Amino acid sequence: MAISELTMVTSKSIPDWFEWLAWAFDDCSNPQRRMICVSVWVLRTERNKASSGIVARNRRERVIASRATIYENVDSAFAAEAHACLEAVKMGLEMKEHKIFIEGDSISVIRKCTSKSRDKSEICSIIHDIKTIQREFKSIKFQHVHRTASNLADIIATESLKDRNGFYLEGA
């Protein structure tokens, strides 16, 4: 399909998204409809990516490990924060630590992880996974910290999303 065939699709000025979409599917040709579907799919996929940056430190505050994970189809920043917390718990388990202390900048996620009640929010399955894994530790504590305290983790997450590449480093 030539680009010139898409001018009809972009020339129609309908401010409401659903009205425009209904018009496009009624009046456009099959190749134009396919192009619209592919475009919407690409936009949705690109917009729903998130990443987490995890930094593990020892008692002397020295970085002993770091991880960046990229997630596809994350519906909200709230869900991305929950995924980051789950990754931190998994990382503690993989490092065979018995006592861990997790700091996060999402007070809602931290509260849900420490709550005794069953979570019913959009992230309930992630919170359930965190609570299941946390039984493996002798001691696990969650604490809310201001976003500036998690600066290194934010840099790791941002850079990994730009590069579209996750990583795990031990001793770095």
Coordinates of C-alpha atoms in Angstrom, one line a residue:
M1 CA 0.0 0.0 0.0
A2 CA 1.3 3.4 -0.9
I3 CA 1.6 6.3 1.6
S4 CA -0.7 8.3 -0.7
E5 CA -3.5 5.9 0.1
L6 CA -3.4 6.9 3.7
T7 CA -4.3 10.5 3.1
M8 CA -8.0 9.7 3.3
V9 CA -7.4 8.2 6.8
T10 CA -5.6 11.3 8.0
S11 CA -7.8 13.9 6.2
K12 CA -11.0 13.2 8.1
S13 CA -11.2 15.5 11.1
I14 CA -13.3 13.8 13.8
P15 CA -12.2 14.8 17.3
D16 CA -13.6 11.7 19.1
W17 CA -11.3 8.7 18.9
F18 CA -14.1 6.1 18.8
E19 CA -16.1 8.0 16.3
W20 CA -13.0 8.3 14.0
L21 CA -12.3 4.6 14.4
A22 CA -15.9 3.7 13.5
W23 CA -15.7 6.0 10.5
A24 CA -12.3 4.5 9.4
F25 CA -13.6 0.9 9.6
D26 CA -16.8 1.8 7.7
D27 CA -15.3 3.9 4.9
C28 CA -11.7 2.7 4.5
S29 CA -10.4 -0.1 2.3
N30 CA -9.1 -3.4 3.7
P31 CA -5.4 -2.5 3.3
Q32 CA -6.1 0.9 5.1
R33 CA -7.9 -0.9 7.9
R34 CA -4.9 -3.3 8.3
M35 CA -2.5 -0.4 8.4
I36 CA -4.7 1.3 11.1
C37 CA -4.7 -1.9 13.2
V38 CA -1.0 -2.4 12.9
S39 CA -0.4 1.2 13.9
V40 CA -2.6 1.1 16.9
W41 CA -1.0 -2.2 18.0
V42 CA 2.5 -0.7 17.7
L43 CA 1.5 2.4 19.6
R44 CA 0.0 0.4 22.4
T45 CA 3.0 -2.0 22.7
E46 CA 5.5 0.9 22.8
R47 CA 3.5 2.8 25.4
N48 CA 3.0 -0.1 27.7
K49 CA 6.7 -0.9 28.4
A50 CA 8.2 -0.3 31.7
S51 CA 11.4 -1.2 33.5
S52 CA 12.7 -1.6 37.0
G53 CA 16.0 -1.0 38.5
I54 CA 17.1 -2.9 41.5
V55 CA 20.2 -2.3 43.6
A56 CA 21.4 -4.6 46.3
R57 CA 23.7 -3.2 49.0
N58 CA 25.5 -4.8 51.9
R59 CA 25.5 -3.5 55.5
R60 CA 28.2 -0.9 54.6
E61 CA 26.0 0.5 51.8
R62 CA 28.3 -0.9 49.1
V63 CA 26.5 -2.1 45.9
I64 CA 26.8 -5.8 45.6
A65 CA 24.4 -6.5 42.8
S66 CA 22.1 -4.6 40.4
R67 CA 19.4 -5.7 38.0
A68 CA 17.4 -4.1 35.2
T69 CA 14.3 -5.8 34.0
I70 CA 12.1 -4.7 31.1
Y71 CA 8.4 -5.5 31.2
E72 CA 5.9 -5.7 28.2
N73 CA 2.3 -4.8 28.5
V74 CA 2.4 -3.0 31.9
D75 CA -0.9 -1.2 32.3
S76 CA 0.2 1.5 34.9
A77 CA 3.0 3.0 36.8
F78 CA 1.4 1.4 39.9
A79 CA 1.9 -2.1 38.3
A80 CA 5.4 -1.3 37.3
E81 CA 6.3 -0.4 40.9
A82 CA 4.8 -3.7 42.1
H83 CA 6.8 -5.6 39.5
A84 CA 10.0 -3.8 40.7
C85 CA 9.2 -4.9 44.3
L86 CA 8.7 -8.5 43.1
E87 CA 12.0 -8.4 41.3
A88 CA 13.7 -7.2 44.5
V89 CA 12.3 -10.1 46.5
K90 CA 13.3 -12.6 43.8
M91 CA 16.8 -11.1 43.7
G92 CA 17.2 -11.6 47.5
L93 CA 16.1 -15.2 47.1
E94 CA 18.5 -15.8 44.2
M95 CA 21.3 -14.4 46.2
K96 CA 20.4 -16.8 49.0
E97 CA 20.0 -14.1 51.6
H98 CA 18.1 -14.9 54.7
K99 CA 17.5 -11.4 55.9
I100 CA 16.6 -8.6 53.4
F101 CA 15.5 -5.0 53.7
I102 CA 13.6 -3.6 50.7
E103 CA 13.3 0.1 50.1
G104 CA 10.8 1.4 47.5
D105 CA 9.5 4.8 46.5
S106 CA 5.9 3.6 46.1
I107 CA 4.2 3.9 49.5
S108 CA 1.1 2.1 48.2
V109 CA 3.1 -1.0 47.1
I110 CA 5.1 -1.0 50.3
R111 CA 1.8 -0.9 52.4
K112 CA 0.3 -3.7 50.3
C113 CA 3.4 -5.9 50.9
T114 CA 3.3 -5.4 54.6
S115 CA -0.5 -5.7 55.0
K116 CA -1.9 -8.8 56.5
S117 CA -5.2 -8.5 54.5
R118 CA -5.7 -9.9 51.0
D119 CA -5.1 -7.4 48.3
K120 CA -7.9 -6.7 45.9
S121 CA -6.4 -4.0 43.7
E122 CA -5.2 -4.3 40.1
I123 CA -1.8 -5.6 41.3
C124 CA -3.3 -8.3 43.6
S125 CA -1.5 -11.2 41.8
I126 CA 1.9 -9.5 42.0
I127 CA 1.4 -8.7 45.7
H128 CA 0.3 -12.4 46.2
D129 CA 3.6 -13.5 44.6
I130 CA 5.6 -11.2 46.8
K131 CA 3.9 -12.5 49.9
T132 CA 4.4 -16.1 48.9
I133 CA 8.1 -15.6 48.2
Q134 CA 8.7 -13.6 51.4
R135 CA 7.9 -16.7 53.5
E136 CA 11.3 -18.0 52.3
F137 CA 13.2 -15.4 54.4
K138 CA 14.0 -15.4 58.1
S139 CA 13.4 -11.7 58.1
I140 CA 12.1 -9.3 55.4
K141 CA 11.3 -5.7 55.9
F142 CA 9.8 -3.2 53.5
Q143 CA 10.3 0.6 53.9
H144 CA 9.1 3.5 51.9
V145 CA 11.9 6.0 50.9
H146 CA 11.7 9.2 49.0
R147 CA 12.3 9.0 45.2
T148 CA 15.6 10.7 45.5
A149 CA 16.9 7.9 47.8
S150 CA 16.4 5.4 45.0
N151 CA 18.3 7.5 42.4
L152 CA 20.7 4.8 41.3
A153 CA 17.8 2.3 40.8
D154 CA 15.9 4.9 38.7
I155 CA 18.9 5.6 36.5
I156 CA 19.4 1.9 35.9
A157 CA 15.7 1.5 35.0
T158 CA 15.7 4.5 32.7
E159 CA 18.8 3.5 30.8
S160 CA 17.7 -0.1 30.4
L161 CA 14.4 1.1 28.9
K162 CA 16.3 3.4 26.5
D163 CA 18.6 0.5 25.5
R164 CA 15.7 -2.0 25.5
N165 CA 18.0 -4.3 27.4
G166 CA 17.8 -5.8 30.9
F167 CA 20.8 -7.1 32.8
Y168 CA 22.0 -8.6 36.1
L169 CA 25.3 -7.7 37.6
E170 CA 26.8 -9.3 40.7
G171 CA 29.5 -7.3 42.5
A172 CA 28.6 -4.2 40.5

